[in-house]
XYZ file of C-alpha atoms in Angstrom:
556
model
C 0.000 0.000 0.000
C 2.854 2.243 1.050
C 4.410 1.506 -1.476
C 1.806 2.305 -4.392
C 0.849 5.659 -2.395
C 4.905 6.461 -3.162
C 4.940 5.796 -6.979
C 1.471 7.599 -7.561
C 3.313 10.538 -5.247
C 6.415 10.473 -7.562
C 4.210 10.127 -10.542
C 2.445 13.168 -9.846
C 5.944 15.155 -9.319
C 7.036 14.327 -12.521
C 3.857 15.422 -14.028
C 3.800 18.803 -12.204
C 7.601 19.464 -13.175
C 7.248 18.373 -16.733
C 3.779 20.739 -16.625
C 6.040 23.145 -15.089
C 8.775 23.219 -17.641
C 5.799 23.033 -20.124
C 4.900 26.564 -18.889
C 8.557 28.242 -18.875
C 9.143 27.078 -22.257
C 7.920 29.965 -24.089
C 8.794 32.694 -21.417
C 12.293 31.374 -21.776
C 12.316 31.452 -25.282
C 10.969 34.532 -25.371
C 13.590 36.305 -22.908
C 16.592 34.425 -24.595
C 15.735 35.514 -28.543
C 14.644 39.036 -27.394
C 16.492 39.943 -23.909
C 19.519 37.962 -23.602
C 20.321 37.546 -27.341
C 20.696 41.409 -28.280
C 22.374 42.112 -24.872
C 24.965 39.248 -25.971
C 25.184 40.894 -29.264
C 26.069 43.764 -27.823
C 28.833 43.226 -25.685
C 29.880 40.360 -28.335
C 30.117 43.577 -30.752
C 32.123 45.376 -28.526
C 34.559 42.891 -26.758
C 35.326 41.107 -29.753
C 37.245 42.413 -32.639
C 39.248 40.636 -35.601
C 38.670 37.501 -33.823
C 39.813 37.815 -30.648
C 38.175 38.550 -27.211
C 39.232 42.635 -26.146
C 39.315 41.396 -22.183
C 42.258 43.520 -21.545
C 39.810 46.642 -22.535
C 37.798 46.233 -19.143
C 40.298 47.373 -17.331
C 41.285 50.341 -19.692
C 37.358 51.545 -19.512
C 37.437 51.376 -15.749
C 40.726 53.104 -15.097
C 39.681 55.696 -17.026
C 38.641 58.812 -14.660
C 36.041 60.139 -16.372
C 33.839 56.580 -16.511
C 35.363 55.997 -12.736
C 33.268 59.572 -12.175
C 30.309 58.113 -13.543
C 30.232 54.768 -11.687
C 30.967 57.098 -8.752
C 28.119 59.655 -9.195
C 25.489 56.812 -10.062
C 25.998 54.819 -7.003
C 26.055 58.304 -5.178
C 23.018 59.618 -6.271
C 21.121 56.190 -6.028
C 22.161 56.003 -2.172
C 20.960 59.464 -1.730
C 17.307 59.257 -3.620
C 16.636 56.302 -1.529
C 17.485 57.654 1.755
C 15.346 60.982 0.644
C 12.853 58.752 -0.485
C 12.363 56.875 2.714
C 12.681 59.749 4.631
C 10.117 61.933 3.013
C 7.715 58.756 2.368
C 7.887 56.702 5.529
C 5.499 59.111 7.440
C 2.834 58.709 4.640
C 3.237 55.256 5.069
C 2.174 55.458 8.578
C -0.283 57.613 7.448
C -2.217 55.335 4.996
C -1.588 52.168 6.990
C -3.067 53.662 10.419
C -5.353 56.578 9.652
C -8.481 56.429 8.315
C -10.007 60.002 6.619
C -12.387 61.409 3.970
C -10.509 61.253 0.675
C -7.919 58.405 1.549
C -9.014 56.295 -1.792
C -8.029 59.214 -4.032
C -5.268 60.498 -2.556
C -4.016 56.707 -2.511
C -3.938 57.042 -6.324
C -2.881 60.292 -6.624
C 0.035 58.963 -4.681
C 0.418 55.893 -7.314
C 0.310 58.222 -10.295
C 4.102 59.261 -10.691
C 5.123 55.837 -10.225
C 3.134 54.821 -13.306
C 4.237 57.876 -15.248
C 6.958 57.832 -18.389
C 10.182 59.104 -16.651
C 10.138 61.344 -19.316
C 6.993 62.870 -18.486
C 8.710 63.225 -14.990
C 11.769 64.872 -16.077
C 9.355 67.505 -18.011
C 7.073 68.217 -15.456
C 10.319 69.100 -13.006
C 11.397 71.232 -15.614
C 8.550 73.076 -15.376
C 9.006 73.603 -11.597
C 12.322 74.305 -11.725
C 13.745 74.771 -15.015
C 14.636 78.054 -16.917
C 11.501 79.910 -16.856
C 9.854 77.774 -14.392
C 7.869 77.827 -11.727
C 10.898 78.479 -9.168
C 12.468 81.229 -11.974
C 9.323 83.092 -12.352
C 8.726 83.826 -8.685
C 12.230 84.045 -7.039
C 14.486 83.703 -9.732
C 15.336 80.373 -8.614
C 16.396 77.419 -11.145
C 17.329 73.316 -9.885
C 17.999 72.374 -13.416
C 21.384 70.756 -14.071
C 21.719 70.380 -10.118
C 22.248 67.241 -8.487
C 19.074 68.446 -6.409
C 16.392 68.353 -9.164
C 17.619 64.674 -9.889
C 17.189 63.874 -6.145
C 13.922 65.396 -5.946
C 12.613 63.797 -9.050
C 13.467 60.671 -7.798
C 11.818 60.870 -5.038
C 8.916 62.197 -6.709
C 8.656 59.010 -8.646
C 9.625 56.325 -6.232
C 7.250 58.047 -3.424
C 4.743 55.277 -3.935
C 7.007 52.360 -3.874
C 7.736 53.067 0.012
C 4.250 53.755 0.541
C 2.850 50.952 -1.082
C 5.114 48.430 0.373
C 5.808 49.635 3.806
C 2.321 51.047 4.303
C 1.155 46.993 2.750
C 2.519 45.541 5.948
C 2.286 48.397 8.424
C -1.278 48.257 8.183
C -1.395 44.411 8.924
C 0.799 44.973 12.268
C -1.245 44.391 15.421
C -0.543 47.994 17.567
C -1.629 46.048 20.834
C 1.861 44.665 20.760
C 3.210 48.392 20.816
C 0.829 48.772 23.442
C 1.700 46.148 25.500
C 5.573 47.117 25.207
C 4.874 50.504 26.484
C 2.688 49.100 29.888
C 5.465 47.641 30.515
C 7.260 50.767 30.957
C 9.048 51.686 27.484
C 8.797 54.577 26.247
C 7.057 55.489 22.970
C 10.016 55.682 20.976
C 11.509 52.448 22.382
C 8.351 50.750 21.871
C 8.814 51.387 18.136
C 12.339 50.426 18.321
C 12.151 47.352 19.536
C 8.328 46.047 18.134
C 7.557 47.637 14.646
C 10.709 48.156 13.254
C 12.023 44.571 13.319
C 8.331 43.306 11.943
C 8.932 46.493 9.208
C 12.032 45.829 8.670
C 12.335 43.605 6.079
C 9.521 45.625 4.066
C 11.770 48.981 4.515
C 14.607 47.103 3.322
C 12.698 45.710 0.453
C 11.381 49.194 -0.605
C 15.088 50.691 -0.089
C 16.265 47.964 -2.681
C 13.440 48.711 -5.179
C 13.982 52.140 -5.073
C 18.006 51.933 -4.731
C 17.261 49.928 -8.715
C 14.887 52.044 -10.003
C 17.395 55.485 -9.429
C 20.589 53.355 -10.352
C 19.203 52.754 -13.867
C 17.976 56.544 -14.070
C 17.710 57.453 -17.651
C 14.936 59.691 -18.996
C 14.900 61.992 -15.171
C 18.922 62.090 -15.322
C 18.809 62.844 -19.238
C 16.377 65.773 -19.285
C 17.517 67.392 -15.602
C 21.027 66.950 -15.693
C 22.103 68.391 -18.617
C 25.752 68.103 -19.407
C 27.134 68.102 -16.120
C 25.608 64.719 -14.680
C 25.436 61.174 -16.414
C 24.495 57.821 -14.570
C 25.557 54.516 -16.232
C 22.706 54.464 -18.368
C 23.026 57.949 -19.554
C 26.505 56.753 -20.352
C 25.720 54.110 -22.093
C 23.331 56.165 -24.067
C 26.012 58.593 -24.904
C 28.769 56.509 -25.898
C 26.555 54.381 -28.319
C 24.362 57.533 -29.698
C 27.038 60.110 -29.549
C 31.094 58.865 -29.601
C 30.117 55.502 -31.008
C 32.226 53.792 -28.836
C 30.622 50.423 -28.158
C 33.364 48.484 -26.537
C 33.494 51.775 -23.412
C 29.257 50.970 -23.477
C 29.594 47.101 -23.493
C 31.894 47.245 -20.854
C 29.399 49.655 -18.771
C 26.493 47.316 -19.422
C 28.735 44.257 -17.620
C 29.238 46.429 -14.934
C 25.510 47.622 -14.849
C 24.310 44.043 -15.251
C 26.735 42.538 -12.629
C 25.119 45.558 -9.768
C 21.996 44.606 -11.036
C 22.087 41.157 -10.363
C 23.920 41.897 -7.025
C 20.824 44.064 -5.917
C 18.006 41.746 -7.356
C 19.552 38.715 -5.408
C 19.434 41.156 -1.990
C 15.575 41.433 -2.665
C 14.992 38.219 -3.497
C 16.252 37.720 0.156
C 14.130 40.733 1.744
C 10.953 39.527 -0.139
C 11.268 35.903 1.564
C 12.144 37.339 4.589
C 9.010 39.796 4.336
C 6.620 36.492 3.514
C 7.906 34.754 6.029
C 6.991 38.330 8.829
C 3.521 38.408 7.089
C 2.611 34.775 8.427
C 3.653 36.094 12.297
C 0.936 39.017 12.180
C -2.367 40.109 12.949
C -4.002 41.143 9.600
C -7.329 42.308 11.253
C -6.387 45.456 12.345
C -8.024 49.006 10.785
C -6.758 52.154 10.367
C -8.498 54.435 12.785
C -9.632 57.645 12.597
C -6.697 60.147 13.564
C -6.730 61.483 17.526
C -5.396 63.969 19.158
C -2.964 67.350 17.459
C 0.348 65.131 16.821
C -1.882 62.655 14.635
C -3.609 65.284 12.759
C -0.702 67.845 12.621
C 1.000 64.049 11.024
C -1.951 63.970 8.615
C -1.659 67.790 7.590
C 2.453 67.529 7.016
C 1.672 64.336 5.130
C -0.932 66.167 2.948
C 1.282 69.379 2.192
C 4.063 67.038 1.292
C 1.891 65.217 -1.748
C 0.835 68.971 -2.649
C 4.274 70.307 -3.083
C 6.180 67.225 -3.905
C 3.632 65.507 -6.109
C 0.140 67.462 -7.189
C 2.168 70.690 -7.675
C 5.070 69.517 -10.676
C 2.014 68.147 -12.484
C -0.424 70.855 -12.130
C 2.117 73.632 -13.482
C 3.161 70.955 -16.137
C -0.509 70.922 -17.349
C -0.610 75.080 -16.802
C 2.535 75.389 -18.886
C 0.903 73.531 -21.637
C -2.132 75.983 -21.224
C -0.032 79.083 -21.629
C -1.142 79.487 -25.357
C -4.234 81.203 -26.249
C -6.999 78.832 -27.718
C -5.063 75.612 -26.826
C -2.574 77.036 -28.848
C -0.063 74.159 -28.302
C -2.316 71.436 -28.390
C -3.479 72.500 -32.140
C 0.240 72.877 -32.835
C 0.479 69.087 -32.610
C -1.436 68.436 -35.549
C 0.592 70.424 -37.674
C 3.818 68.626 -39.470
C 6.412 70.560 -39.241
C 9.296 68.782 -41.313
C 12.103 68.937 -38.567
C 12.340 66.346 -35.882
C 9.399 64.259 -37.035
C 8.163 63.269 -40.414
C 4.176 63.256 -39.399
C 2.153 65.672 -37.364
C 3.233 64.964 -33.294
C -0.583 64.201 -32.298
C 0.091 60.926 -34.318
C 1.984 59.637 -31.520
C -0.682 59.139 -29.500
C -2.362 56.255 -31.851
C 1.074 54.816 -32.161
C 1.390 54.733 -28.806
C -1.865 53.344 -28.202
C -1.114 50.769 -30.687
C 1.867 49.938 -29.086
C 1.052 49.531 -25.600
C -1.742 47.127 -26.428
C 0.399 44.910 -28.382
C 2.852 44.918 -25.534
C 0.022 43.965 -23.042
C -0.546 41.291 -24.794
C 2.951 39.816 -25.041
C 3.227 40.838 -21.399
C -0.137 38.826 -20.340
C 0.904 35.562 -22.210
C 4.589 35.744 -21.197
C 4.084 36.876 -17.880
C 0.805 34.403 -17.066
C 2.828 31.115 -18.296
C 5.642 32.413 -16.203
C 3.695 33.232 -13.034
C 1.760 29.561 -13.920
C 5.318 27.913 -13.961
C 5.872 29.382 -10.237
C 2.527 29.252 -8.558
C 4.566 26.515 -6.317
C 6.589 27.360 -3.257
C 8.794 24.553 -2.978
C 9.940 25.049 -7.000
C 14.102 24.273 -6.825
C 17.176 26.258 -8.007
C 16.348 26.161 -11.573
C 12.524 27.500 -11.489
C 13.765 30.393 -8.581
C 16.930 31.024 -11.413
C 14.204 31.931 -13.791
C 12.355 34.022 -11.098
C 15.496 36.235 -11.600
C 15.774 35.944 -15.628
C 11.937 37.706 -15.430
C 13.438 40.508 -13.250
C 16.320 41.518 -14.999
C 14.814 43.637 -17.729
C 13.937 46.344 -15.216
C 17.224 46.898 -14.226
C 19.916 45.640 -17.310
C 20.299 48.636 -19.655
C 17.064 49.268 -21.684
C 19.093 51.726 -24.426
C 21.585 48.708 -24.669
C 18.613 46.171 -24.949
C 17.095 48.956 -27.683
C 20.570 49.043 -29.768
C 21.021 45.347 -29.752
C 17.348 45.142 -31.137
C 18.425 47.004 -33.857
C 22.274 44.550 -34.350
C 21.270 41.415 -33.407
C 17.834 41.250 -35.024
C 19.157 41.975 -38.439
C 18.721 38.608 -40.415
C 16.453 36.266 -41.140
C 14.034 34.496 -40.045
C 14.605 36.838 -36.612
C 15.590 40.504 -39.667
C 12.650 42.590 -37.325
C 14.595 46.034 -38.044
C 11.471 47.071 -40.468
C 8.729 45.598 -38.646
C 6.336 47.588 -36.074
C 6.779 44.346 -33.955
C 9.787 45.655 -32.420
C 8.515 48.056 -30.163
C 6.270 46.091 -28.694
C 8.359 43.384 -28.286
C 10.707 45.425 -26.325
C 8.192 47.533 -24.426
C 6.983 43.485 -23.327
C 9.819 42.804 -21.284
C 9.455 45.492 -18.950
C 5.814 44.419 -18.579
C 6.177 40.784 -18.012
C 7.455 41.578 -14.343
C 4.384 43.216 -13.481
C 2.715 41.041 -14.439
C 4.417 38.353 -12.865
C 4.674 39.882 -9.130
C 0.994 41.269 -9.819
C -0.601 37.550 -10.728
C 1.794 34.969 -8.248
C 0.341 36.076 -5.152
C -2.968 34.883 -5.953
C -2.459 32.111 -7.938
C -0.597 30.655 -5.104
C -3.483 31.716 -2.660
C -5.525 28.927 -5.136
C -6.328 25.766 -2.965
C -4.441 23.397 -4.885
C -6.888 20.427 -4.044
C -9.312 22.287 -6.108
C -7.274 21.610 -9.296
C -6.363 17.898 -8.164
C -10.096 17.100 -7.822
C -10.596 18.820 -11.238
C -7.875 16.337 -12.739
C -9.436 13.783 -10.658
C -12.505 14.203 -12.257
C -10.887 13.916 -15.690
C -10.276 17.632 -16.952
C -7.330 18.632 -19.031
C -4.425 20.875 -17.475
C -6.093 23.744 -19.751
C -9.664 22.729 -18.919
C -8.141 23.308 -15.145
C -7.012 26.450 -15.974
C -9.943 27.383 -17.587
C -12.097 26.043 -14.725
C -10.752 26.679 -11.724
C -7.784 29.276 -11.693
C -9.326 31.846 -14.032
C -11.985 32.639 -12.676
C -10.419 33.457 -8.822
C -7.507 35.303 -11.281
C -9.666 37.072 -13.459
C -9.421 40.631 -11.834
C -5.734 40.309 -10.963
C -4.866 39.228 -14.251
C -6.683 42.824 -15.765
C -4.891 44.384 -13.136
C -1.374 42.834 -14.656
C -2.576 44.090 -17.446
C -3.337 47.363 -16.688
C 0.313 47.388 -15.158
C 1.546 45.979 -18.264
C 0.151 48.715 -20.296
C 0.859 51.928 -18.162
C 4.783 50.971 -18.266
C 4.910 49.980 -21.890
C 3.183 53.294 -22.787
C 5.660 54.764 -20.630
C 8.873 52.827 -22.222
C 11.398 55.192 -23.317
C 14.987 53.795 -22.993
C 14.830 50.630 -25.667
C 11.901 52.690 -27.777
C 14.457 55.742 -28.512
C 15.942 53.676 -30.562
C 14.160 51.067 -32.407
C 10.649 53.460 -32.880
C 10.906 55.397 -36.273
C 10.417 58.965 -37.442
C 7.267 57.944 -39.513
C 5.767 56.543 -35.722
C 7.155 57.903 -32.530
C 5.537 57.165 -29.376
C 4.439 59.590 -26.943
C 7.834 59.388 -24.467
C 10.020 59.907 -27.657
C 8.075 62.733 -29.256
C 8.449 64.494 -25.998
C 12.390 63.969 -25.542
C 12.365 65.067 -29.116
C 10.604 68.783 -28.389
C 12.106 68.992 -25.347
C 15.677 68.696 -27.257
C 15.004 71.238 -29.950
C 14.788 75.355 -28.748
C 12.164 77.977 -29.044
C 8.759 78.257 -26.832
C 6.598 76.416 -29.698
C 8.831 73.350 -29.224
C 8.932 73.484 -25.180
C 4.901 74.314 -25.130
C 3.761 71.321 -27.343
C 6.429 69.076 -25.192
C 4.429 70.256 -22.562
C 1.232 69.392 -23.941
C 2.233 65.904 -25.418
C 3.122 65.226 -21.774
C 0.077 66.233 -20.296
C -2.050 64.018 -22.520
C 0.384 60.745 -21.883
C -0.170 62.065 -18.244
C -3.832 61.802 -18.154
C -3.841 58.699 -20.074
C -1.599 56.602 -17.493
C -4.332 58.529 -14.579
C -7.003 56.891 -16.681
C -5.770 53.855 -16.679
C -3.996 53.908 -12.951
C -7.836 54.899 -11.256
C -8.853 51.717 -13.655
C -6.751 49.639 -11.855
C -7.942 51.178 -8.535
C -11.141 50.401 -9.445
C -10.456 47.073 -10.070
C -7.866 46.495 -6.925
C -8.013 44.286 -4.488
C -5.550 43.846 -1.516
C -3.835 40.900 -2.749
C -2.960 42.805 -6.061
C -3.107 46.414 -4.398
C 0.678 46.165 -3.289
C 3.625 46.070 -4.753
């Protein structure tokens, strides 16, 4: 009998790990012809010449004090956006996980907007703040632009949710009787904190830190637009020596380096986020926010609110103003006009293309990403499937201009010669959806009681006809959240598209770098306005995905 029960056991392992590598298949395939393979190319491209392997250049590129400054300032500047950032954004944490107030629903998504916007968009509505005839220059003669300071603050203006969201997640969950029960005991209020809520949030804080420590190492479009000559991160490096000097052994070497930090920080928070799970198990989830009491908790509420005015509501409302300036929506009607300089149809067009775009990403994204997050519903998957965790993450922080430039040398011949088809901004907009969706749909498709799809089988139904039975329909609203996700980012792609989208069809992000790099006020206004619009669309679909949110896809 024993014996029996262990074959049909084993027999059912090998069927869920050949299902399993059923599912990665094409998510594999799909990351090595169109991630891996032009990033190879690259570095291939610039490491190997006449036949032989350039190794000794590494060194070269790395002595050289000028790239030494760069490696320098981009680690710099990352370390100080994510202190900032936690700094300015742990209080609103506290504030959404514990209060409870008129308005908290919208302001929640008001908070998520920057996150979701283009960095581009970002980058322009700073400029408008603090930028040469800017808010700041208007009324005190003040201008940030090409300071280290209107990076810093940018940052933080983007990666303000991230904390919130993901500290405020499991801040809310904490029980505060065990805070309580510290300070009967005779600790103070402070010590209380010490020594019961920061432990529990500590492995969310350090989570957050890591996320936002990635997003500000990679900094591209923010770095690009407000630092000017004077500041470049590794990825504005990159940019530059491939776009500029045309040196592609100095940017393959910076994309090793780039790829190697990356990896470094993903593994870190692959740690945290286990370490996080395992906290979430230990706490109370029943607890709800409470209305605040007393003046420290409201005067908290009020400093909160002033700081999403200033830091947040404020670059976007003069953003949308500055596009205003013209009489009769001057600068909106200027977009339907072709010009003949920078693009070779009227601006407005970019919207359809981008529209275009975005969808056919979301759809690569959904079908990647849902076979992927399929393949690792299970927790006790081994080296390999956790490996490929990884693979799916590495697109949002390897090089997307060096992942847009090997689109356009590595995809060259046949049967993979894409140079000429529109397929190829989608494809690359894809892989920075697929994480979304990934981290958006495992959650709950590991919350599915898996006896519900063995009595399915049981009963005779196909692996699909399980899918199709039982995990779609508990799935169904996380998976058009994913997508949601999946669309606001690739409409918001800008790194990879810069390169691979043509003059005949730009997309929103590179029609507005394109303005924005060409001088006189019509050029700045309709930059301004082409902004706005890709603003309001990602608000559009950001409230969408409020709508549609529930708390086991509400957090990052």
């Amino acid at each position: 009998m024993d014996l029996a029960r262990t074959e049909v056991t084993a027999r059912k392992r090998r069927t869920g790990s050949a299902a399993r590598l059923g599912l990665m298949a094409l998510p594999v395939a799909f990351f090595g012809l169109f991630f891996a393979y032009p990033v190879a190319a690259i570095v291939e491209r610039g490491l190997h010449a006449d036949g032989v392997w350039q190794l000794g250049r590494l060194g070269e590129v790395l002595a050289d004090p000028g790239i030494r400054h760069v490696l320098w300032f981009t680690t710099w500047q990352a370390l100080a956006s994510t202190a900032l950032t936690l700094a300015i954004a742990l209080p609103g944490a506290y504030v959404f996980a514990r209060f409870d107030f008129p308005g908290k629903q919208v302001l929640r998504a008001v908070v998520t907007v920057p996150f979701v916007l283009p960095t581009v968009v970002v980058g322009t509505a700073f400029l408008a703040v603090v930028g040469r005839g800017g808010l700041l220059d208007e009324l005190w003669g003040v201008r940030l632009d090409t300071t280290v300071w209107a990076i810093l603050l940018a940052h933080v203006f983007f990666n303000y949710a991230v904390v919130v969201r993901t500290v405020g997640g499991l801040w809310g969950q904490l029980d505060p009787r065990q805070e309580e029960a510290a300070r009967m005991l005779g600790a103070s209020r402070l010590a209380a904190w010490r020594t019961v809520t920061l432990p529990a949030l500590g492995p969310a804080v350090a989570a957050a830190a890591l996320m936002v420590f990635l997003f500000t190492f990679t900094s591209f479009g923010v770095v690009q637009i407000l630092g000017g000559p004077t500041f470049s991160t590794l990825e504005v490096e990159i940019y530059r020596q491939t776009t500029e000097i045309f040196d592609l052994t100095t940017a393959a070497v910076l994309t090793l380096v780039q790829f190697a930090a990356v990896g470094a920080i993903l593994a870190v928070h692959a740690w945290t986020v286990r370490r996080r799970e395992t906290a979430l198990k230990l706490v109370d989830a029943s607890v709800t926010a409470a209305r605040p009491r007393g003046a420290g908790q409201w005067a908290l509420l009020a400093g909160v609110l002033v700081t999403v005015a200033v830091l947040l509501v404020l670059p976007l409302a003069v953003l949308v103003q500055r596009s205003l300036d013209a009489p009769d929506f001057g600068y909106f009607k200027a977009l339907t006009r072709e010009d003949g300089g920078a693009f070779l149809v009227p601006p407005i067009e970019a919207i359809g293309n981008s529209l275009e775009y975005a969808a056919a990403a979301t759809a690569f994204a959904v079908l990647i990403g849902g076979l992927a997050a399929a393949a690792l519903t299970r927790r006790d998957a081994g080296r390999l499937v956790r490996g490929f965790d990884a693979l799916l993450m590495l697109p949002l922080g390897v090089s997307a201009v060096t992942v847009g430039f090997g689109f356009l040398i590595a995809l060259d011949e046949p049967p993979l010669d894409l140079r000429a088809s529109w397929l190829l901004v989608p494809l690359a907009q894809a892989l920075v959806g697929v994480p979304f969706v990934v981290r958006t749909m495992l959650p709950v498709l590991r919350a599915v009681d898996a006896r519900l799809r063995e009595a399915a089988a049981v009963l005779g139904a196909s692996p699909w006809r399980v899918w199709r039975e039982v995990d779609l329909p508990m799935v169904r609203r996380a998976l058009l959240v994913a997508a949601g996700f999946a669309f606001a980012v690739s409409l918001g792609e800008f790194g990879a598209t810069v390169f691979i989208a043509r003059a005949d069809n730009p997309t929103l992000p590179v029609a507005v770098a394109k303005l924005l790099g060409r001088p006189g006020d019509l050029n700045y206004g309709q930059a301004m306005a082409l902004s706005t619009i890709l603003m309001l669309v990602c608000a559009v679909a950001l409230l969408i995905l409020e709508r549609l949110r529930t708390d086991r896809t509400g957090e990052f």
